[in-house]
Amino acid sequence: MSFLNKIFGDQSSRYIKEMMPLAGKINGFEEAISKLSDVDLKNKTLEFKERLKGSLPAGRQETLDDILSEAFACVREVAKRTLGERHFDVQLLGGIVMHQGGIAEMRTGEGKTLVATLPVYLNALEGKGVHVVTVNDYLSRRDAVWMGEIYDALGLKVAVIAHESSFVYDRQIKNEERSISYEARDKERDEKGSFHIVHEFLKPCSRVEAYEADITYGTNSEFGFDYLRDNLEYRYESVRQKRHHFAVVDEIDSILIDEARTPLIISAPAQDSDILYKKFATVADKLKENDHYTIDEKLHSVLLNDEGINKAEEILGLENIYAEGGIKLVHHLETAIKAKALYHKDKDYVVKDDEIIIVDPYTGRMQPGRRWSEGLHQAIEAKENVSVQKESRTFASITYQNYFRMYNKLSGMTGTATTSSEEFYKVYGLNTVAIPTNKPSGRVDRDDLIFQTENGKLLAIARKVKELQKNSQPVLIGTISIEKNELLAEYLKREGVSFEMLNAKNHEREGEIIAQAGRERAVTVATNMAGRGVDIKLGGAPFERRAYEKVKSVGGLFVLGTERHDARRIDNQLRGRSGRQGDSGETQFFVSMEDHIMRVFAADTVKNMMGRLGIPEDEAIQNKLITRSLESAQEKIEGLNFDARKHILEYDDVLNFQRKTFYERRRNILVGDTNIVLDYLNKISENALPEIRDAVSKKRKDLGEDNFVKAFRELCLQTFDMFWVDHLEMMDYLRGSVNLRAYGQRDPLVEYKKEGLKLFKEMEESIENTILGTITKVDESAVNLSAQKEIENQALKITSVTDTNNTPQPPSYIKRGEDGEKLGRNDHCWCGSGKKFKKCHGK
């Protein structure tokens, strides 16, 4: 702690001190609110809404801040009556932080899920919808049902969006419609703990209905993909997200930082190329590290040397791969080597049912439906000899950063945000406040034990776990991958340790395994998926005082980390499984000099020092120099990852400006009335030739105003989408090519902005010309179909070409007809604008 912090307190402490009077004000309402009947409490919601509108007799229009204390007191009272849980004062503080658009850092077991009900209820009173974002479908459904009892009692509608389904919370579902009886529900809750709450109050509904609820729960990916899908819709009734008012993001560091480098992409198959991928998988298999290529683990990249290129050309039967195959074959070669050297089975992905399924490196969970881009996923499919899926074209994409920055107000909660507070503020404008624990922590965080080799470390871990199990202490072991998870299991078996395994391969039993992980003598070997969203209760479930006291007396839950993670936050999440709500507990990391982080980032002097000590490989040392080196390595990696995310965001901001402009125009045409649609027609007709304008006027008369507007609206949407797909592809090519301009002392980002703006303006002009050239061809008998056919025909005439430097070239336009003759520069343009080709699309 710095000298100034000792005098004035840190930022969190000062904020908490300022908010304490407000928490006292909430407490001041408790006695009066507790005397209200259930009906009176539900009616308070109607009263609050009227006060916000200023529609009560002689009442001024109030703000959310004006009613905060009373509203929070109502939520607390309803939580007591429905769940038997009363918000602690520190939880009130967390709710205030989130309402004010900040991040509440709260340790595990402090009740973040309950805290969220305070700002969610308050902001839902504005009637603009609140989105609660969780890290997986299970938690979305669990929290909607669990907290739904509070919202329902206060008269608010709650819904859930899950993968390929959506539900509304309905406490009035008849017994025969429930998935489970009350008796079975209570029994299952007792046996499996609150983590396994069943979903008896969820009733299927449409996606649109789910978003119209006062409060909508869902995962970050479902919210993001629904936004992209909305901007591909052709009927306003099908649009899901009509507003982005307020979002509360659970495990906000996982969603807005760990997953921020992976953009959301909606794509469709483009062409078959499995033969090419399989051929290059064979080539990569015959190339050897160091002889033909080198690996840069820091940059997660591979570099082909001359011997590697020569060997590949020999296998492929090519004289010069660059001259004969262009950038495409070189890209396939590099991607195949990446797939072989940098992506490992049961660590980065699993093979299941003839598919490659990505494993989230931060949580250890499988991510079905997600695919790596730029041909990497196909290269891994070829490497593992499973069916190679078709390549795809991108129809829409967005990063999590730019999606969540669309909300009028954003907030979140997590157990680990402080180490990334700078990034949260710089990227999202979010302040992080560390909320004090309700009870003093009883957890002991022991110093790292350091081993020379991985084998020695695993031998020592197995011995330690055997000793802990013998002493009746429960142990949670955290590993960084499925591969390490299964390797450690072999060492534990040799020592005769009984244990449960939890990883992406058996995630179906996650709730059951975690609910019992705090039992006496329990040993649970888990990937990082055990690090978030759940509490491990001492003694296991159902709760028994004797079992709880027995485990507490032997030291509580022992959390053993087998390797330091790249980010300190992930380590802290694992530690946070132990010592909830003042319980006793211990944590310790076992690390070796062969661990990835030490091998890549630790200084050679440290490695040499370990070698000179001459101690057995399974004997540990505790050394402050090595521990500092480890922490320094983590800070370096965090800095590199921050820079990488910042770099991605800088480029995506360019595309995001275009995306917002484009989607706003598309939404106006989709939802606008006749006047808005015709205003757009007038705008794009301003510079058209009088032959063109007259033809449009004649078509309006022939079809009649209603039919014409309907056809024009549909044509606009289809034309927008067709050119937007091409534009995304061109921007992708541009992104790849501008990096080369750094060799000419030009800033790639500046070049990307400049060239990107030029491409965007060209796209807008092409869209306008295409619409004008096509609307005159629509006939009365095919108002709904002719535009689609014309667009499909136009799409066949447009091809994008690239040179071997991956530099975008202007599209080439071909005349319609069997001869395939190219348009001359002085021919009239194909789009019907009346301009010469060289002055229009040939420009």
Tab-separated table of N, CA, C and O in Angstrom, residues 149 171 180-194 196-198 200-201 541-542:
chain	number	residue	atom	x	y	z
A	149	GLU	N	-38.381	-15.476	-8.176
A	149	GLU	CA	-39.359	-15.416	-7.091
A	149	GLU	C	-39.466	-14.002	-6.532
A	149	GLU	O	-40.550	-13.532	-6.167
A	171	ARG	N	-44.954	-18.522	-12.268
A	171	ARG	CA	-45.162	-19.263	-11.029
A	171	ARG	C	-46.528	-19.942	-10.991
A	171	ARG	O	-46.801	-20.764	-10.120
A	180	ILE	N	-41.324	-31.260	-12.769
A	180	ILE	CA	-41.019	-32.014	-11.554
A	180	ILE	C	-41.987	-31.588	-10.459
A	180	ILE	O	-42.440	-30.445	-10.432
A	181	SER	N	-42.342	-32.484	-9.556
A	181	SER	CA	-43.276	-32.149	-8.487
A	181	SER	C	-42.582	-31.336	-7.401
A	181	SER	O	-41.356	-31.305	-7.311
A	182	TYR	N	-43.385	-30.685	-6.547
A	182	TYR	CA	-42.812	-29.930	-5.437
A	182	TYR	C	-41.960	-30.820	-4.538
A	182	TYR	O	-40.868	-30.447	-4.117
A	183	GLU	N	-42.483	-32.046	-4.256
A	183	GLU	CA	-41.755	-32.950	-3.360
A	183	GLU	C	-40.404	-33.340	-3.958
A	183	GLU	O	-39.374	-33.312	-3.283
A	184	ALA	N	-40.428	-33.693	-5.266
A	184	ALA	CA	-39.171	-34.063	-5.932
A	184	ALA	C	-38.229	-32.875	-6.001
A	184	ALA	O	-37.016	-33.005	-5.841
A	185	ARG	N	-38.797	-31.684	-6.221
A	185	ARG	CA	-37.970	-30.478	-6.284
A	185	ARG	C	-37.240	-30.248	-4.969
A	185	ARG	O	-36.030	-30.039	-4.918
A	186	ASP	N	-37.990	-30.301	-3.872
A	186	ASP	CA	-37.383	-30.048	-2.564
A	186	ASP	C	-36.340	-31.107	-2.219
A	186	ASP	O	-35.292	-30.807	-1.648
A	187	LYS	N	-36.638	-32.352	-2.594
A	187	LYS	CA	-35.684	-33.444	-2.329
A	187	LYS	C	-34.390	-33.209	-3.107
A	187	LYS	O	-33.285	-33.348	-2.589
A	188	GLU	N	-34.537	-32.821	-4.397
A	188	GLU	CA	-33.345	-32.608	-5.226
A	188	GLU	C	-32.539	-31.418	-4.734
A	188	GLU	O	-31.315	-31.433	-4.727
A	189	ARG	N	-33.212	-30.369	-4.282
A	189	ARG	CA	-32.503	-29.219	-3.731
A	189	ARG	C	-31.704	-29.625	-2.495
A	189	ARG	O	-30.567	-29.204	-2.311
A	190	ASP	N	-32.315	-30.449	-1.632
A	190	ASP	CA	-31.630	-30.884	-0.422
A	190	ASP	C	-30.392	-31.705	-0.735
A	190	ASP	O	-29.341	-31.555	-0.133
A	191	GLU	N	-30.528	-32.598	-1.735
A	191	GLU	CA	-29.438	-33.520	-2.050
A	191	GLU	C	-28.309	-32.851	-2.835
A	191	GLU	O	-27.152	-33.183	-2.668
A	192	LYS	N	-28.670	-31.919	-3.717
A	192	LYS	CA	-27.666	-31.380	-4.639
A	192	LYS	C	-27.329	-29.914	-4.404
A	192	LYS	O	-26.502	-29.352	-5.096
A	193	GLY	N	-27.985	-29.292	-3.456
A	193	GLY	CA	-27.641	-27.919	-3.123
A	193	GLY	C	-28.264	-26.910	-4.057
A	193	GLY	O	-28.842	-27.238	-5.079
A	194	SER	N	-28.127	-25.628	-3.703
A	194	SER	CA	-28.777	-24.564	-4.471
A	194	SER	C	-28.239	-24.471	-5.887
A	194	SER	O	-28.888	-23.930	-6.775
A	196	HIS	N	-28.084	-26.693	-7.963
A	196	HIS	CA	-28.859	-27.549	-8.872
A	196	HIS	C	-30.352	-27.248	-8.786
A	196	HIS	O	-31.183	-28.143	-8.809
A	197	ILE	N	-30.708	-25.978	-8.637
A	197	ILE	CA	-32.125	-25.617	-8.599
A	197	ILE	C	-32.787	-26.055	-9.899
A	197	ILE	O	-32.290	-25.793	-10.991
A	198	VAL	N	-33.924	-26.740	-9.784
A	198	VAL	CA	-34.625	-27.193	-10.980
A	198	VAL	C	-35.454	-26.058	-11.549
A	198	VAL	O	-35.712	-25.072	-10.875
A	200	GLU	N	-38.660	-25.493	-12.569
A	200	GLU	CA	-40.065	-25.837	-12.670
A	200	GLU	C	-40.966	-24.670	-13.041
A	200	GLU	O	-42.129	-24.870	-13.362
A	201	PHE	N	-40.465	-23.442	-12.987
A	201	PHE	CA	-41.318	-22.295	-13.270
A	201	PHE	C	-41.027	-21.659	-14.626
A	201	PHE	O	-41.404	-20.522	-14.880
A	541	ALA	N	-23.747	-31.093	0.430
A	541	ALA	CA	-25.199	-30.886	0.439
A	541	ALA	C	-25.888	-32.244	0.627
A	541	ALA	O	-25.412	-33.252	0.096
A	542	PRO	N	-27.017	-32.318	1.381
A	542	PRO	CA	-27.667	-31.204	2.081
A	542	PRO	C	-26.851	-30.764	3.291
A	542	PRO	O	-26.041	-31.528	3.819
